[in-house]
Every structure is written in C-alpha cells, then in structure tokens.
Amino acid sequence: MIFLAIFVAFWAGYLARIVQQIIHNQHDIYQEEKIELAYTKRLCRLTDQMNRSLHLNVALLEEKKQLQQRLRELQDQHERTLAALN
C-alpha cells in the first residue's frame, strides 16, 4: 500500500512537472510572439517613414530639376539681353 502511495505520488509529481513545463513553454512562446509583433510594428513604422522620405526626396529632386531649368532659362535670357545691349 505504501509502495502504491509512493508510486502515485511520484507520477503525480512527474505529471505536475510536465504540466508546469508546458505552461512555461507556452508562456515563452507567447513572449516571443509578443516581441516579434513589436519588432514587426517597428519595422512597419520605419518602412512607412522611409517611404515618406523617398517620396519627399523625389519631390525635391523634381523641384530642383525645375529650378535648374528655370535658372538656365533666366541665364539664357540674361545673355540675350546683354548681347542686345552691346
């Protein structure tokens, strides 16, 4: 009878340890998923920021191109004016 009680206690402890380990592993998995979600959100924010930055850079390059074209036109006009005055 004592042997049976010890045997049952051993297996109950063993099963409790297994359940405890499973719960611990599930908690670790949950924490990993939580961290991964946080990194994914951060990556999305950084990607959005980079996308906005690229769009702004393209807009600035277009504006620079237009300003350079306007400068060339004004320089040509200035040269023609100087030539007409001479």
Coordinates of N, CA and C in Angstrom, one line a residue:
M1 N 0.8 -1.2 0.0 CA 0.0 0.0 0.0 C 0.9 1.3 0.0
I2 N 1.9 1.2 0.8 CA 2.8 2.4 0.9 C 3.5 2.5 -0.5
F3 N 3.9 1.4 -1.0 CA 4.6 1.4 -2.3 C 3.6 2.1 -3.4
L4 N 2.4 1.7 -3.3 CA 1.4 2.3 -4.3 C 1.2 3.8 -4.0
A5 N 1.2 4.2 -2.8 CA 1.1 5.7 -2.5 C 2.3 6.4 -3.0
I6 N 3.5 5.8 -2.8 CA 4.7 6.5 -3.3 C 4.7 6.5 -4.8
F7 N 4.3 5.4 -5.4 CA 4.3 5.3 -6.9 C 3.3 6.4 -7.4
V8 N 2.1 6.5 -6.8 CA 1.1 7.5 -7.3 C 1.7 8.9 -7.0
A9 N 2.3 9.2 -5.9 CA 2.9 10.5 -5.6 C 4.0 10.8 -6.6
F10 N 4.8 9.9 -6.9 CA 5.8 10.1 -7.9 C 5.3 10.5 -9.2
W11 N 4.3 9.7 -9.7 CA 3.7 10.0 -11.0 C 2.9 11.3 -11.0
A12 N 2.2 11.6 -9.9 CA 1.5 12.9 -9.8 C 2.5 14.1 -9.8
G13 N 3.7 13.9 -9.1 CA 4.7 15.0 -9.2 C 5.3 15.1 -10.6
Y14 N 5.5 13.9 -11.2 CA 6.1 13.9 -12.6 C 5.1 14.6 -13.5
L15 N 3.8 14.3 -13.4 CA 2.8 14.9 -14.3 C 2.7 16.4 -14.0
A16 N 2.8 16.8 -12.7 CA 2.7 18.2 -12.4 C 3.9 18.9 -13.0
R17 N 5.0 18.3 -13.0 CA 6.2 18.9 -13.5 C 6.1 19.1 -15.1
I18 N 5.5 18.1 -15.7 CA 5.3 18.1 -17.2 C 4.3 19.3 -17.5
V19 N 3.2 19.4 -16.7 CA 2.2 20.5 -16.9 C 2.9 21.8 -16.7
Q20 N 3.7 21.9 -15.6 CA 4.4 23.2 -15.3 C 5.3 23.5 -16.5
Q21 N 6.0 22.6 -17.0 CA 6.9 22.8 -18.2 C 6.2 23.3 -19.4
I22 N 5.0 22.6 -19.6 CA 4.2 23.0 -20.8 C 3.7 24.4 -20.6
I23 N 3.2 24.8 -19.4 CA 2.8 26.2 -19.2 C 3.9 27.1 -19.4
H24 N 5.1 26.8 -18.9 CA 6.3 27.7 -19.0 C 6.6 27.8 -20.5
N25 N 6.6 26.7 -21.2 CA 6.9 26.8 -22.7 C 5.9 27.7 -23.4
Q26 N 4.6 27.5 -23.1 CA 3.6 28.3 -23.7 C 3.8 29.8 -23.4
H27 N 4.2 30.1 -22.2 CA 4.4 31.5 -21.8 C 5.6 32.0 -22.6
D28 N 6.7 31.2 -22.7 CA 7.8 31.6 -23.5 C 7.4 31.9 -25.0
I29 N 6.6 31.0 -25.5 CA 6.1 31.2 -26.9 C 5.3 32.5 -27.0
Y30 N 4.5 32.7 -26.1 CA 3.7 34.0 -26.1 C 4.6 35.2 -26.0
Q31 N 5.6 35.2 -25.1 CA 6.5 36.3 -25.0 C 7.3 36.5 -26.4
E32 N 7.7 35.4 -27.0 CA 8.4 35.5 -28.3 C 7.5 36.1 -29.3
E33 N 6.2 35.7 -29.4 CA 5.3 36.3 -30.3 C 5.0 37.7 -30.0
K34 N 5.0 38.1 -28.8 CA 4.8 39.5 -28.4 C 5.9 40.3 -28.9
I35 N 7.1 39.8 -28.6 CA 8.4 40.6 -29.1 C 8.4 40.7 -30.6
E36 N 8.1 39.6 -31.3 CA 8.1 39.6 -32.7 C 7.1 40.6 -33.3
L37 N 5.9 40.6 -32.6 CA 4.9 41.6 -33.1 C 5.4 43.0 -32.9
A38 N 6.1 43.3 -31.8 CA 6.6 44.6 -31.5 C 7.6 45.0 -32.6
Y39 N 8.5 44.0 -32.9 CA 9.5 44.3 -33.9 C 8.9 44.5 -35.3
T40 N 7.8 43.7 -35.6 CA 7.1 43.9 -36.9 C 6.5 45.2 -37.0
K41 N 5.8 45.7 -35.9 CA 5.2 47.0 -35.9 C 6.3 48.1 -36.1
R42 N 7.4 47.9 -35.4 CA 8.5 48.9 -35.5 C 9.0 48.9 -37.0
L43 N 9.2 47.7 -37.6 CA 9.6 47.6 -38.9 C 8.7 48.3 -39.9
C44 N 7.4 48.1 -39.6 CA 6.4 48.8 -40.5 C 6.4 50.3 -40.3
R45 N 6.6 50.8 -39.1 CA 6.7 52.2 -38.9 C 8.0 52.8 -39.7
L46 N 9.1 52.1 -39.5 CA 10.3 52.5 -40.2 C 10.2 52.4 -41.7
T47 N 9.5 51.4 -42.2 CA 9.2 51.3 -43.6 C 8.4 52.5 -44.1
D48 N 7.3 52.8 -43.4 CA 6.5 53.9 -43.7 C 7.3 55.2 -43.7
Q49 N 8.1 55.4 -42.7 CA 9.0 56.6 -42.7 C 9.9 56.7 -43.9
M50 N 10.5 55.5 -44.2 CA 11.4 55.5 -45.4 C 10.6 55.8 -46.7
N51 N 9.4 55.3 -46.8 CA 8.6 55.5 -47.9 C 8.3 57.0 -48.1
R52 N 7.9 57.6 -47.0 CA 7.6 59.1 -47.0 C 8.8 59.9 -47.3
S53 N 10.0 59.5 -46.8 CA 11.2 60.1 -47.1 C 11.6 60.0 -48.6
L54 N 11.4 58.8 -49.1 CA 11.7 58.7 -50.5 C 10.8 59.5 -51.4
H55 N 9.5 59.6 -51.0 CA 8.6 60.4 -51.8 C 9.0 61.9 -51.7
L56 N 9.4 62.3 -50.5 CA 9.8 63.7 -50.4 C 11.1 64.0 -51.2
N57 N 12.0 63.0 -51.2 CA 13.2 63.1 -52.0 C 12.9 63.3 -53.4
V58 N 12.0 62.5 -53.9 CA 11.6 62.5 -55.3 C 11.0 63.9 -55.6
A59 N 10.1 64.4 -54.7 CA 9.5 65.7 -54.9 C 10.6 66.8 -55.0
L60 N 11.6 66.7 -54.0 CA 12.7 67.7 -54.0 C 13.5 67.6 -55.3
L61 N 13.8 66.4 -55.8 CA 14.6 66.3 -57.0 C 13.8 66.9 -58.2
E62 N 12.5 66.7 -58.2 CA 11.7 67.3 -59.3 C 11.7 68.8 -59.2
E63 N 11.6 69.3 -58.0 CA 11.7 70.8 -57.8 C 13.0 71.3 -58.2
K64 N 14.1 70.6 -57.8 CA 15.4 71.0 -58.1 C 15.6 71.0 -59.7
K65 N 15.1 70.0 -60.3 CA 15.2 70.0 -61.8 C 14.4 71.1 -62.4
Q66 N 13.3 71.5 -61.9 CA 12.5 72.6 -62.4 C 13.3 73.9 -62.2
L67 N 13.8 74.1 -61.0 CA 14.6 75.3 -60.7 C 15.8 75.4 -61.5
Q68 N 16.5 74.3 -61.8 CA 17.7 74.4 -62.6 C 17.3 74.7 -64.1
Q69 N 16.2 74.2 -64.5 CA 15.7 74.6 -65.9 C 15.3 76.1 -65.9
R70 N 14.7 76.5 -64.9 CA 14.3 78.0 -64.8 C 15.6 78.8 -64.8
L71 N 16.6 78.4 -64.0 CA 17.8 79.1 -63.9 C 18.5 79.2 -65.3
R72 N 18.5 78.1 -66.0 CA 19.1 78.1 -67.4 C 18.3 79.0 -68.3
E73 N 17.0 79.0 -68.2 CA 16.2 80.0 -69.0 C 16.5 81.4 -68.7
L74 N 16.7 81.7 -67.4 CA 17.0 83.1 -67.0 C 18.4 83.5 -67.4
Q75 N 19.3 82.5 -67.3 CA 20.7 82.8 -67.8 C 20.7 83.1 -69.3
D76 N 20.0 82.2 -70.0 CA 19.9 82.5 -71.5 C 19.3 83.8 -71.8
Q77 N 18.2 84.2 -71.0 CA 17.6 85.5 -71.3 C 18.5 86.6 -70.9
H78 N 19.3 86.4 -69.8 CA 20.3 87.4 -69.4 C 21.4 87.6 -70.5
E79 N 21.8 86.5 -71.1 CA 22.8 86.6 -72.1 C 22.3 87.2 -73.4
R80 N 21.0 86.9 -73.7 CA 20.4 87.6 -74.9 C 20.2 89.1 -74.6
T81 N 19.9 89.4 -73.4 CA 19.7 90.9 -73.0 C 21.1 91.6 -73.1
L82 N 22.1 91.0 -72.6 CA 23.5 91.6 -72.7 C 23.9 91.7 -74.2
A83 N 23.6 90.7 -75.0 CA 24.0 90.7 -76.4 C 23.2 91.8 -77.1
A84 N 22.0 92.0 -76.7 CA 21.2 93.1 -77.4 C 21.7 94.5 -77.0
L85 N 22.2 94.6 -75.8 CA 22.7 95.9 -75.3 C 24.0 96.3 -75.9
N86 N 24.8 95.3 -76.4 CA 26.1 95.5 -77.0 C 25.9 95.8 -78.4

